[in-house]
């Protein structure tokens, strides 16, 4: 039962353009959403997050949008840079109980930014 | 200084062997985790510990035994290794387990069972 899904395995964009990575979830108990970036042979690194009480969070070139009614979030990177080429994981967490600290990850989207 | 460090980074071993992966965090966090990334690239939680106490055991076979001697360390011991245990194992930590706290990952340990 995959509760967090990233339906695009890969995305290719031109340097300077916008990259949009999408993520869908099914568990309505999720109340916090995060994006992680991963380079080969390294661990995931935190990029940006959003609480379920917000619909947008921005940090420099990165913006995350949350549509709770659609159970959908997206990560926008503007402008895209070649150094952004990596695997991007969407993750979700729920407060409390047996979910303590647990992140549920999507399967990742490989972003390639061409110079 | 690496915030979450795990050793070894690469490990090749035979079926049936017992092996350990060590993890240490220098962030002063209370909560530590082990995640597994399988051949299909899914990252899934295995265990979480808060201040040396087991919080989550995500239906992991009991061949896997985490040990937390103190809150800065969470080691993973695996008995009787099987081919299906081949994966990347990530240690991680966070201030505590509340949703919204950033979880910091180590670089991963690539385990290959032959």
Coordinates of C-alpha atoms in Angstrom, one line a residue:
Chain A
X1 CA 0.0 0.0 0.0
X2 CA 1.9 3.0 -1.3
X3 CA 0.6 6.0 0.6
X4 CA 2.9 8.5 -1.1
X5 CA 3.3 8.4 -4.9
X6 CA 5.5 10.2 -7.3
X7 CA 4.2 9.1 -10.7
X8 CA 6.9 10.6 -12.8
X9 CA 10.1 8.6 -12.6
X10 CA 12.1 11.2 -14.3
X11 CA 11.9 14.8 -15.5
X12 CA 14.2 16.6 -17.9
X13 CA 14.4 20.5 -18.1
X14 CA 16.6 23.1 -19.6
X15 CA 18.7 25.3 -17.4
X16 CA 16.9 28.5 -16.4
X17 CA 13.4 27.0 -16.9
X18 CA 11.0 25.9 -14.2
X19 CA 11.1 22.3 -12.8
X20 CA 7.8 21.0 -11.4
X21 CA 7.9 17.8 -9.4
X22 CA 4.6 16.3 -8.3
X23 CA 3.5 14.1 -5.4
X24 CA 0.2 12.5 -4.4
X25 CA -0.8 11.0 -1.1
X26 CA -3.7 8.9 0.2
X27 CA -3.4 9.1 3.9
X28 CA -5.5 12.0 5.3
X29 CA -3.7 11.7 8.6
X30 CA -0.5 13.1 7.1
X31 CA 0.0 16.6 8.4
X32 CA 3.5 17.5 7.4
X33 CA 5.2 17.1 4.0
X34 CA 8.9 17.3 3.1
X35 CA 11.0 17.2 0.0
X36 CA 14.4 15.6 0.1
X37 CA 17.1 15.7 -2.6
X38 CA 19.6 12.9 -3.1
X39 CA 22.8 12.7 -5.1
X40 CA 24.2 9.3 -6.1
X41 CA 26.1 7.5 -3.2
X42 CA 24.9 10.1 -0.7
X43 CA 22.1 10.2 1.8
X44 CA 18.9 12.3 1.3
X45 CA 19.3 15.9 2.3
X46 CA 16.4 18.0 3.4
X47 CA 15.2 20.6 1.0
X48 CA 11.9 22.2 2.1
X49 CA 8.8 21.3 4.0
X50 CA 5.2 22.4 4.5
X51 CA 2.7 22.0 7.2
X52 CA -0.8 20.9 6.4
X53 CA -2.2 24.2 7.7
X54 CA -0.4 26.1 4.8
X55 CA -0.8 25.9 1.1
X56 CA 2.6 27.4 0.1
X57 CA 6.1 27.6 1.4
X58 CA 8.9 29.3 -0.3
X59 CA 12.7 29.2 0.2
X60 CA 14.8 30.9 -2.4
X61 CA 14.4 29.1 -5.7
X62 CA 12.3 26.4 -4.1
X63 CA 8.5 26.6 -3.5
X64 CA 6.3 23.8 -2.3
X65 CA 2.5 24.0 -2.9
X66 CA 0.0 21.8 -1.0
X67 CA -3.5 21.1 -2.2
X68 CA -5.1 19.2 0.7
X69 CA -8.4 18.6 -1.0
X70 CA -6.7 16.9 -3.9
X71 CA -4.1 15.3 -1.6
X72 CA -1.4 16.7 -3.9
X73 CA 1.8 18.6 -3.5
X74 CA 4.3 19.9 -5.9
X75 CA 7.8 21.3 -5.7
X76 CA 8.7 24.2 -8.1
X77 CA 12.4 25.0 -8.8
X78 CA 12.9 28.4 -10.5
X79 CA 15.3 28.9 -12.2
X80 CA 16.6 25.3 -12.6
X81 CA 20.3 24.9 -12.5
X82 CA 22.5 21.9 -13.5
X83 CA 23.5 21.4 -9.9
X84 CA 19.8 20.6 -9.2
X85 CA 20.1 17.4 -11.1
X86 CA 19.4 14.7 -8.5
X87 CA 16.7 12.4 -7.2
X88 CA 13.9 14.2 -5.4
X89 CA 11.9 12.4 -2.8
X90 CA 8.5 13.5 -1.5
X91 CA 7.8 12.4 2.1
X92 CA 5.0 12.7 4.6
X93 CA 4.6 12.4 8.3
X94 CA 1.7 12.2 10.8
X95 CA 1.8 13.5 14.3
X96 CA 2.0 11.3 17.3
X97 CA 1.3 7.7 18.3
X98 CA 2.9 4.9 16.3
X99 CA 3.8 7.4 13.6
X100 CA 6.4 9.0 15.9
X101 CA 9.1 10.3 13.6
X102 CA 8.1 8.1 10.7
X103 CA 8.5 9.5 7.2
X104 CA 6.7 7.8 4.4
X105 CA 8.5 8.3 1.1
X106 CA 7.5 8.4 -2.5
X107 CA 9.6 6.4 -4.9
X108 CA 11.5 9.5 -6.2
X109 CA 11.8 11.5 -9.4
X110 CA 15.1 11.8 -11.2
X111 CA 15.5 15.4 -12.3
X112 CA 18.0 16.2 -15.0
X113 CA 18.8 19.9 -15.7
X114 CA 20.5 20.4 -19.1
X115 CA 22.9 23.3 -19.6
Chain B
X1 CA 32.2 17.3 10.9
X2 CA 29.6 14.9 9.5
X3 CA 26.3 15.2 11.4
X4 CA 25.2 11.6 11.0
X5 CA 27.9 9.2 10.2
X6 CA 27.6 5.5 9.5
X7 CA 30.2 2.7 8.9
X8 CA 31.0 0.9 6.8
X9 CA 29.9 2.6 3.6
X10 CA 30.3 -0.6 1.5
X11 CA 29.9 -4.1 2.7
X12 CA 30.0 -7.3 0.7
X13 CA 29.4 -10.5 2.6
X14 CA 28.2 -14.1 2.2
X15 CA 24.8 -15.5 3.0
X16 CA 24.5 -16.7 6.5
X17 CA 27.0 -14.3 8.0
X18 CA 26.3 -11.8 10.8
X19 CA 27.2 -8.2 10.3
X20 CA 26.8 -4.8 12.0
X21 CA 26.5 -1.3 10.7
X22 CA 27.4 1.5 13.1
X23 CA 25.8 4.9 13.3
X24 CA 26.6 8.0 15.3
X25 CA 25.1 11.5 15.3
X26 CA 26.7 14.6 16.8
X27 CA 23.6 16.8 16.5
X28 CA 22.5 16.2 20.1
X29 CA 19.2 14.7 18.8
X30 CA 17.0 12.5 20.9
X31 CA 15.6 10.4 18.1
X32 CA 17.4 8.1 15.7
X33 CA 16.3 5.8 12.8
X34 CA 17.2 3.2 10.4
X35 CA 15.7 3.3 6.9
X36 CA 16.2 0.8 4.1
X37 CA 16.3 1.6 0.4
X38 CA 15.6 -1.6 -1.6
X39 CA 16.3 -2.5 -5.2
X40 CA 13.2 -0.6 -6.3
X41 CA 14.5 2.5 -4.7
X42 CA 11.8 2.8 -2.1
X43 CA 13.0 4.3 1.2
X44 CA 11.2 2.7 4.1
X45 CA 11.6 3.0 7.9
X46 CA 12.8 0.0 9.8
X47 CA 13.2 1.3 13.4
X48 CA 13.1 4.5 15.4
X49 CA 14.5 5.0 18.8
X50 CA 14.0 7.9 21.2
X51 CA 16.5 8.4 23.9
X52 CA 17.6 4.8 23.6
X53 CA 14.1 3.4 23.7
X54 CA 12.5 1.6 20.7
X55 CA 9.5 3.5 19.4
X56 CA 8.9 2.0 15.9
X57 CA 9.6 -1.5 14.7
X58 CA 8.2 -1.6 11.2
X59 CA 7.6 -5.4 11.0
X60 CA 11.2 -6.0 10.4
X61 CA 12.4 -9.7 10.7
X62 CA 13.9 -10.4 14.1
X63 CA 17.2 -11.2 12.4
X64 CA 17.6 -7.4 12.5
X65 CA 18.4 -6.1 15.9
X66 CA 19.1 -2.5 16.6
X67 CA 21.2 -1.5 19.6
X68 CA 21.3 2.0 21.1
X69 CA 24.0 2.2 23.8
X70 CA 23.3 5.9 24.2
X71 CA 21.2 8.5 22.4
X72 CA 24.0 9.4 20.0
X73 CA 24.4 5.9 18.7
X74 CA 22.1 3.4 17.0
X75 CA 23.8 0.3 15.6
X76 CA 22.2 -2.3 13.4
X77 CA 23.1 -5.9 13.7
X78 CA 21.9 -8.4 11.1
X79 CA 22.0 -12.1 11.8
X80 CA 22.0 -14.9 9.2
X81 CA 22.2 -12.6 6.2
X82 CA 20.0 -13.4 3.2
X83 CA 20.2 -12.4 -0.4
X84 CA 17.2 -10.2 0.0
X85 CA 18.9 -8.2 2.6
X86 CA 21.0 -6.6 -0.1
X87 CA 20.0 -2.9 0.0
X88 CA 21.2 0.5 1.1
X89 CA 20.7 1.2 4.8
X90 CA 20.4 4.8 6.0
X91 CA 20.8 5.9 9.5
X92 CA 19.1 9.2 10.4
X93 CA 18.3 11.4 13.4
X94 CA 16.0 14.2 14.4
X95 CA 15.5 16.5 17.4
X96 CA 12.6 14.3 18.4
X97 CA 9.9 12.4 16.7
X98 CA 7.3 15.1 16.3
X99 CA 6.1 15.8 12.8
X100 CA 7.8 18.8 11.4
X101 CA 11.2 18.1 12.8
X102 CA 13.7 17.7 10.0
X103 CA 15.2 14.3 9.8
X104 CA 18.9 14.2 8.9
X105 CA 20.3 11.2 7.0
X106 CA 23.7 9.6 7.0
X107 CA 25.4 8.8 3.7
X108 CA 24.2 5.2 3.6
X109 CA 25.7 1.8 3.9
X110 CA 25.6 -0.4 0.7
X111 CA 25.2 -4.0 1.8
X112 CA 25.6 -6.7 -0.8
X113 CA 24.9 -10.3 0.2
X114 CA 26.4 -12.9 -2.2

